[in-house]
């Protein structure tokens, strides 16, 4: 247990030192919030009602999909995985540590948005903060599971960025955080349902338990975990 | 001498390419053993199979004792500090930090530097320290001095000698024949997925012959002669020159180098 906790705290420090996660989890989402928050609320005043949720979905999606995969590529596409094996450490430890660290970073960023949005743009605080944070945690976990697939499946950093962006752009554009989903053409509306951002945004906006929105996230998560297990086995060969 | 590692009928292939074709090797306790071969001969694959880092198709590997593995560079996250790596390995292996060992290897001098900031020599020393963390009986060193300057090389050779004196069994791969000649008790040369030679340097010389080159300089010119039997050939040449009435100005005798012997076996020349 001591080794695991030391590993978590070390991974936390490494993520801050590497700056990739720092930029994708904090700097870009908060900068986006500062600019787009101002634009959204002045163009469309009712955007204040969902500003926290939309900025959080953007930040979590970006931090998970673009921030996490490079850390996984560093571990699993290099000799670092041999270090794990040579010391009798299970290979899944790398993915566990990086995910826990990223989860904490994304939760922190989301809390900053939760506090800053009402102060800066008079944004509406979710009606049920407890439920909001539970749904936020679920959304972060599911987003990280998708990011883990990219990090394990792709072998080099340049290609990782490409695949991350391929998933990130439709996730944010089709999720309803930029403009109402109802305005999208039916095909894009359907496509958007394949990404966790749409369901996460829906859950956090409603702040009420809705099984029909939780189920797709659960299915995406289970499928992603299964795929990660398969990829880890492939790496272990 | 007791066995530290016993490998029998080891086979490993990548797809249809057979890399290790039924190897039998025995490494004795307390010896420094070198694995040699040209690039692609299967040294790293063999080493990784023994270390348990790679699965093999068939055969058997028996290891008697605790194992420590010094991996090549780029096997730690770039932003991890040297001391953090040492602490992490100590926790993984459930051992206390050995400051004497860390001091002897000079790790404490750069303990706060991040891995990407370390020189090649510092990385090698750090990896050696991590391999020694759980006080192993058998130590695997994969090209331990590759990329090191002369000072780093001499220092690491000294540390390897000290480890041997401490009773450790050491298995190393190397491309440096001088290093092998200086450090190793025995060697195995891999070629075409098989062991082409296994034994001491003396046995290697005997196997491939002495291969002396005799250069004789006279007033009329220079003659070069190859020989596997220096005594007989030299005597015959001196007699020949005397009968011709030529005055010998200089005689030079070169023994075939370990590199030449290695190439002869490894490439089947």
mmCIF file of N, CA, C and O in Angstrom, chain A residues 2-3 6-7 10 13-14 17-19 74-75 78-89 93 97 233 236-237, chain B residues 44 48 52-55 69 71-81 83-84 87-89 91-93 114 130 134:
data_model
loop_
_atom_site.group_PDB
_atom_site.id
_atom_site.type_symbol
_atom_site.label_atom_id
_atom_site.label_comp_id
_atom_site.label_asym_id
_atom_site.label_seq_id
_atom_site.Cartn_x
_atom_site.Cartn_y
_atom_site.Cartn_z
ATOM 1 N N UNK A 2 1.978 1.187 0.782
ATOM 2 C CA UNK A 2 2.912 2.313 0.850
ATOM 3 C C UNK A 2 3.491 2.626 -0.524
ATOM 4 O O UNK A 2 3.588 3.795 -0.915
ATOM 5 N N UNK A 3 3.847 1.563 -1.258
ATOM 6 C CA UNK A 3 4.418 1.741 -2.597
ATOM 7 C C UNK A 3 3.385 2.356 -3.534
ATOM 8 O O UNK A 3 3.708 3.216 -4.357
ATOM 9 N N UNK A 6 2.901 6.038 -2.605
ATOM 10 C CA UNK A 6 4.073 6.797 -3.038
ATOM 11 C C UNK A 6 4.038 6.972 -4.568
ATOM 12 O O UNK A 6 4.345 8.049 -5.084
ATOM 13 N N UNK A 7 3.605 5.904 -5.259
ATOM 14 C CA UNK A 7 3.487 5.963 -6.723
ATOM 15 C C UNK A 7 2.484 7.018 -7.165
ATOM 16 O O UNK A 7 2.721 7.757 -8.114
ATOM 17 N N UNK A 10 3.977 10.430 -6.520
ATOM 18 C CA UNK A 10 5.064 10.673 -7.476
ATOM 19 C C UNK A 10 4.506 11.001 -8.863
ATOM 20 O O UNK A 10 4.977 11.914 -9.537
ATOM 21 N N UNK A 13 3.353 14.519 -9.014
ATOM 22 C CA UNK A 13 4.462 15.470 -9.193
ATOM 23 C C UNK A 13 4.983 15.426 -10.637
ATOM 24 O O UNK A 13 5.281 16.454 -11.226
ATOM 25 N N UNK A 14 5.101 14.208 -11.191
ATOM 26 C CA UNK A 14 5.615 14.063 -12.566
ATOM 27 C C UNK A 14 4.702 14.779 -13.550
ATOM 28 O O UNK A 14 5.175 15.410 -14.496
ATOM 29 N N UNK A 17 5.426 18.417 -13.341
ATOM 30 C CA UNK A 17 6.728 18.731 -13.944
ATOM 31 C C UNK A 17 6.705 18.606 -15.468
ATOM 32 O O UNK A 17 7.361 19.358 -16.166
ATOM 33 N N UNK A 18 5.964 17.619 -15.984
ATOM 34 C CA UNK A 18 5.988 17.378 -17.439
ATOM 35 C C UNK A 18 5.272 18.481 -18.206
ATOM 36 O O UNK A 18 5.464 18.641 -19.397
ATOM 37 N N UNK A 19 4.419 19.206 -17.525
ATOM 38 C CA UNK A 19 3.720 20.375 -18.087
ATOM 39 C C UNK A 19 2.624 20.020 -19.087
ATOM 40 O O UNK A 19 1.744 20.823 -19.324
ATOM 41 N N UNK A 74 4.391 7.228 -22.795
ATOM 42 C CA UNK A 74 5.735 7.253 -22.193
ATOM 43 C C UNK A 74 6.019 5.954 -21.425
ATOM 44 O O UNK A 74 7.129 5.440 -21.443
ATOM 45 N N UNK A 75 4.993 5.421 -20.786
ATOM 46 C CA UNK A 75 5.188 4.193 -19.991
ATOM 47 C C UNK A 75 5.171 2.946 -20.875
ATOM 48 O O UNK A 75 6.085 2.121 -20.826
ATOM 49 N N UNK A 78 7.724 2.377 -24.177
ATOM 50 C CA UNK A 78 9.164 2.513 -23.928
ATOM 51 C C UNK A 78 9.614 1.366 -23.027
ATOM 52 O O UNK A 78 8.838 0.464 -22.715
ATOM 53 N N UNK A 79 10.869 1.447 -22.591
ATOM 54 C CA UNK A 79 11.407 0.402 -21.708
ATOM 55 C C UNK A 79 10.897 0.530 -20.276
ATOM 56 O O UNK A 79 11.226 -0.305 -19.433
ATOM 57 N N UNK A 80 10.087 1.572 -20.011
ATOM 58 C CA UNK A 80 9.580 1.740 -18.643
ATOM 59 C C UNK A 80 8.744 0.529 -18.229
ATOM 60 O O UNK A 80 8.783 0.088 -17.082
ATOM 61 N N UNK A 81 8.019 -0.040 -19.195
ATOM 62 C CA UNK A 81 7.196 -1.215 -18.856
ATOM 63 C C UNK A 81 8.079 -2.396 -18.423
ATOM 64 O O UNK A 81 7.671 -3.216 -17.605
ATOM 65 N N UNK A 82 9.319 -2.435 -18.955
ATOM 66 C CA UNK A 82 10.240 -3.504 -18.526
ATOM 67 C C UNK A 82 10.641 -3.313 -17.064
ATOM 68 O O UNK A 82 10.873 -4.280 -16.352
ATOM 69 N N UNK A 83 10.736 -2.050 -16.658
ATOM 70 C CA UNK A 83 11.075 -1.761 -15.258
ATOM 71 C C UNK A 83 9.993 -2.339 -14.344
ATOM 72 O O UNK A 83 10.286 -2.930 -13.308
ATOM 73 N N UNK A 84 8.742 -2.170 -14.748
ATOM 74 C CA UNK A 84 7.634 -2.732 -13.961
ATOM 75 C C UNK A 84 7.806 -4.245 -13.846
ATOM 76 O O UNK A 84 7.753 -4.805 -12.759
ATOM 77 N N UNK A 85 8.015 -4.884 -15.004
ATOM 78 C CA UNK A 85 8.103 -6.347 -15.012
ATOM 79 C C UNK A 85 9.321 -6.829 -14.228
ATOM 80 O O UNK A 85 9.240 -7.798 -13.471
ATOM 81 N N UNK A 86 10.441 -6.135 -14.419
ATOM 82 C CA UNK A 86 11.688 -6.548 -13.750
ATOM 83 C C UNK A 86 11.555 -6.487 -12.232
ATOM 84 O O UNK A 86 12.252 -7.205 -11.528
ATOM 85 N N UNK A 87 10.673 -5.626 -11.743
ATOM 86 C CA UNK A 87 10.502 -5.488 -10.304
ATOM 87 C C UNK A 87 9.242 -6.173 -9.790
ATOM 88 O O UNK A 87 8.819 -5.939 -8.653
ATOM 89 N N UNK A 88 8.660 -6.998 -10.656
ATOM 90 C CA UNK A 88 7.476 -7.755 -10.247
ATOM 91 C C UNK A 88 6.259 -6.880 -10.013
ATOM 92 O O UNK A 88 5.356 -7.254 -9.262
ATOM 93 N N UNK A 89 6.244 -5.713 -10.657
ATOM 94 C CA UNK A 89 5.106 -4.796 -10.487
ATOM 95 C C UNK A 89 4.119 -5.043 -11.634
ATOM 96 O O UNK A 89 4.527 -5.094 -12.797
ATOM 97 N N UNK A 93 -0.405 -1.125 -13.111
ATOM 98 C CA UNK A 93 -0.126 -0.072 -12.137
ATOM 99 C C UNK A 93 0.095 1.285 -12.840
ATOM 100 O O UNK A 93 -0.366 2.317 -12.357
ATOM 101 N N UNK A 97 -2.031 4.528 -11.858
ATOM 102 C CA UNK A 97 -1.430 5.731 -11.266
ATOM 103 C C UNK A 97 -1.700 6.977 -12.106
ATOM 104 O O UNK A 97 -2.065 8.032 -11.576
ATOM 105 N N UNK A 233 -2.821 -6.752 -22.264
ATOM 106 C CA UNK A 233 -2.366 -8.132 -22.507
ATOM 107 C C UNK A 233 -1.461 -8.189 -23.736
ATOM 108 O O UNK A 233 -0.461 -8.900 -23.757
ATOM 109 N N UNK A 236 1.864 -6.869 -22.907
ATOM 110 C CA UNK A 236 2.583 -7.780 -21.995
ATOM 111 C C UNK A 236 3.259 -8.913 -22.752
ATOM 112 O O UNK A 236 4.162 -9.564 -22.227
ATOM 113 N N UNK A 237 2.855 -9.179 -23.994
ATOM 114 C CA UNK A 237 3.416 -10.326 -24.733
ATOM 115 C C UNK A 237 4.844 -10.082 -25.145
ATOM 116 O O UNK A 237 5.216 -8.979 -25.420
ATOM 117 N N UNK B 44 19.683 -9.715 -26.891
ATOM 118 C CA UNK B 44 18.711 -9.040 -26.020
ATOM 119 C C UNK B 44 17.500 -9.934 -25.785
ATOM 120 O O UNK B 44 16.980 -10.008 -24.669
ATOM 121 N N UNK B 48 16.373 -11.088 -22.186
ATOM 122 C CA UNK B 48 15.025 -10.777 -21.686
ATOM 123 C C UNK B 48 14.235 -12.043 -21.335
ATOM 124 O O UNK B 48 13.410 -12.025 -20.429
ATOM 125 N N UNK B 52 12.974 -12.866 -17.535
ATOM 126 C CA UNK B 52 11.530 -12.996 -17.325
ATOM 127 C C UNK B 52 10.750 -11.847 -17.929
ATOM 128 O O UNK B 52 9.563 -11.678 -17.657
ATOM 129 N N UNK B 53 11.416 -11.034 -18.746
ATOM 130 C CA UNK B 53 10.736 -9.888 -19.365
ATOM 131 C C UNK B 53 10.048 -10.288 -20.664
ATOM 132 O O UNK B 53 9.252 -9.540 -21.209
ATOM 133 N N UNK B 54 10.417 -11.443 -21.198
ATOM 134 C CA UNK B 54 9.848 -11.875 -22.474
ATOM 135 C C UNK B 54 9.476 -13.353 -22.372
ATOM 136 O O UNK B 54 10.226 -14.138 -21.764
ATOM 137 N N UNK B 55 8.325 -13.681 -22.946
ATOM 138 C CA UNK B 55 7.909 -15.086 -22.906
ATOM 139 C C UNK B 55 8.626 -15.862 -24.013
ATOM 140 O O UNK B 55 8.850 -15.309 -25.087
ATOM 141 N N UNK B 69 18.279 -6.465 -12.363
ATOM 142 C CA UNK B 69 18.412 -6.178 -13.800
ATOM 143 C C UNK B 69 18.750 -4.716 -14.028
ATOM 144 O O UNK B 69 18.009 -3.825 -13.592
ATOM 145 N N UNK B 71 18.686 -2.108 -16.659
ATOM 146 C CA UNK B 71 18.158 -1.882 -18.003
ATOM 147 C C UNK B 71 18.949 -0.785 -18.698
ATOM 148 O O UNK B 71 19.711 -0.054 -18.058
ATOM 149 N N UNK B 72 18.750 -0.706 -20.017
ATOM 150 C CA UNK B 72 19.432 0.354 -20.764
ATOM 151 C C UNK B 72 18.750 1.688 -20.458
ATOM 152 O O UNK B 72 17.715 1.739 -19.809
ATOM 153 N N UNK B 73 19.331 2.769 -20.987
ATOM 154 C CA UNK B 73 18.783 4.114 -20.743
ATOM 155 C C UNK B 73 17.348 4.220 -21.257
ATOM 156 O O UNK B 73 16.871 3.354 -21.970
ATOM 157 N N UNK B 74 16.694 5.323 -20.896
ATOM 158 C CA UNK B 74 15.318 5.611 -21.335
ATOM 159 C C UNK B 74 14.319 4.630 -20.757
ATOM 160 O O UNK B 74 13.319 4.314 -21.381
ATOM 161 N N UNK B 75 14.595 4.126 -19.558
ATOM 162 C CA UNK B 75 13.619 3.225 -18.953
ATOM 163 C C UNK B 75 13.045 3.816 -17.661
ATOM 164 O O UNK B 75 12.558 3.088 -16.816
ATOM 165 N N UNK B 76 13.151 5.137 -17.532
ATOM 166 C CA UNK B 76 12.492 5.841 -16.429
ATOM 167 C C UNK B 76 11.834 7.094 -17.002
ATOM 168 O O UNK B 76 12.326 7.641 -17.991
ATOM 169 N N UNK B 77 10.747 7.565 -16.389
ATOM 170 C CA UNK B 77 10.142 8.805 -16.890
ATOM 171 C C UNK B 77 11.138 9.964 -16.808
ATOM 172 O O UNK B 77 11.875 10.091 -15.818
ATOM 173 N N UNK B 78 11.159 10.771 -17.850
ATOM 174 C CA UNK B 78 12.139 11.852 -17.949
ATOM 175 C C UNK B 78 12.141 12.835 -16.796
ATOM 176 O O UNK B 78 13.172 13.403 -16.449
ATOM 177 N N UNK B 79 10.986 13.047 -16.172
ATOM 178 C CA UNK B 79 10.900 14.053 -15.110
ATOM 179 C C UNK B 79 11.048 13.475 -13.702
ATOM 180 O O UNK B 79 10.864 14.199 -12.727
ATOM 181 N N UNK B 80 11.377 12.190 -13.634
ATOM 182 C CA UNK B 80 11.564 11.576 -12.310
ATOM 183 C C UNK B 80 12.973 11.878 -11.811
ATOM 184 O O UNK B 80 13.943 11.704 -12.545
ATOM 185 N N UNK B 81 13.079 12.334 -10.552
ATOM 186 C CA UNK B 81 14.398 12.616 -9.986
ATOM 187 C C UNK B 81 15.075 11.300 -9.606
ATOM 188 O O UNK B 81 14.387 10.317 -9.286
ATOM 189 N N UNK B 83 16.661 10.396 -6.936
ATOM 190 C CA UNK B 83 16.329 9.917 -5.592
ATOM 191 C C UNK B 83 14.899 9.370 -5.527
ATOM 192 O O UNK B 83 14.634 8.400 -4.810
ATOM 193 N N UNK B 84 14.008 9.989 -6.298
ATOM 194 C CA UNK B 84 12.626 9.489 -6.335
ATOM 195 C C UNK B 84 12.587 8.078 -6.926
ATOM 196 O O UNK B 84 11.842 7.219 -6.441
ATOM 197 N N UNK B 87 13.840 5.702 -4.283
ATOM 198 C CA UNK B 87 12.824 5.490 -3.236
ATOM 199 C C UNK B 87 11.688 4.585 -3.749
ATOM 200 O O UNK B 87 11.213 3.707 -3.034
ATOM 201 N N UNK B 88 11.273 4.832 -5.006
ATOM 202 C CA UNK B 88 10.190 4.032 -5.594
ATOM 203 C C UNK B 88 10.593 2.564 -5.675
ATOM 204 O O UNK B 88 9.823 1.674 -5.308
ATOM 205 N N UNK B 89 11.830 2.320 -6.153
ATOM 206 C CA UNK B 89 12.312 0.936 -6.273
ATOM 207 C C UNK B 89 12.438 0.289 -4.898
ATOM 208 O O UNK B 89 12.155 -0.901 -4.738
ATOM 209 N N UNK B 91 10.612 0.932 -2.321
ATOM 210 C CA UNK B 91 9.259 0.604 -1.849
ATOM 211 C C UNK B 91 8.713 -0.614 -2.595
ATOM 212 O O UNK B 91 8.088 -1.488 -2.006
ATOM 213 N N UNK B 92 8.941 -0.657 -3.908
ATOM 214 C CA UNK B 92 8.484 -1.810 -4.695
ATOM 215 C C UNK B 92 9.091 -3.108 -4.157
ATOM 216 O O UNK B 92 8.434 -4.123 -4.073
ATOM 217 N N UNK B 93 10.394 -3.037 -3.848
ATOM 218 C CA UNK B 93 11.100 -4.250 -3.415
ATOM 219 C C UNK B 93 11.096 -4.446 -1.899
ATOM 220 O O UNK B 93 11.730 -5.379 -1.401
ATOM 221 N N UNK B 114 16.643 15.546 -12.448
ATOM 222 C CA UNK B 114 15.637 14.746 -13.142
ATOM 223 C C UNK B 114 16.336 13.839 -14.168
ATOM 224 O O UNK B 114 17.409 14.175 -14.664
ATOM 225 N N UNK B 130 19.751 0.809 -9.018
ATOM 226 C CA UNK B 130 18.389 0.268 -8.945
ATOM 227 C C UNK B 130 18.402 -1.256 -9.051
ATOM 228 O O UNK B 130 17.625 -1.947 -8.382
ATOM 229 N N UNK B 134 17.814 -4.736 -4.311
ATOM 230 C CA UNK B 134 17.395 -5.843 -3.423
ATOM 231 C C UNK B 134 18.502 -6.872 -3.215
ATOM 232 O O UNK B 134 18.221 -8.049 -3.021
#
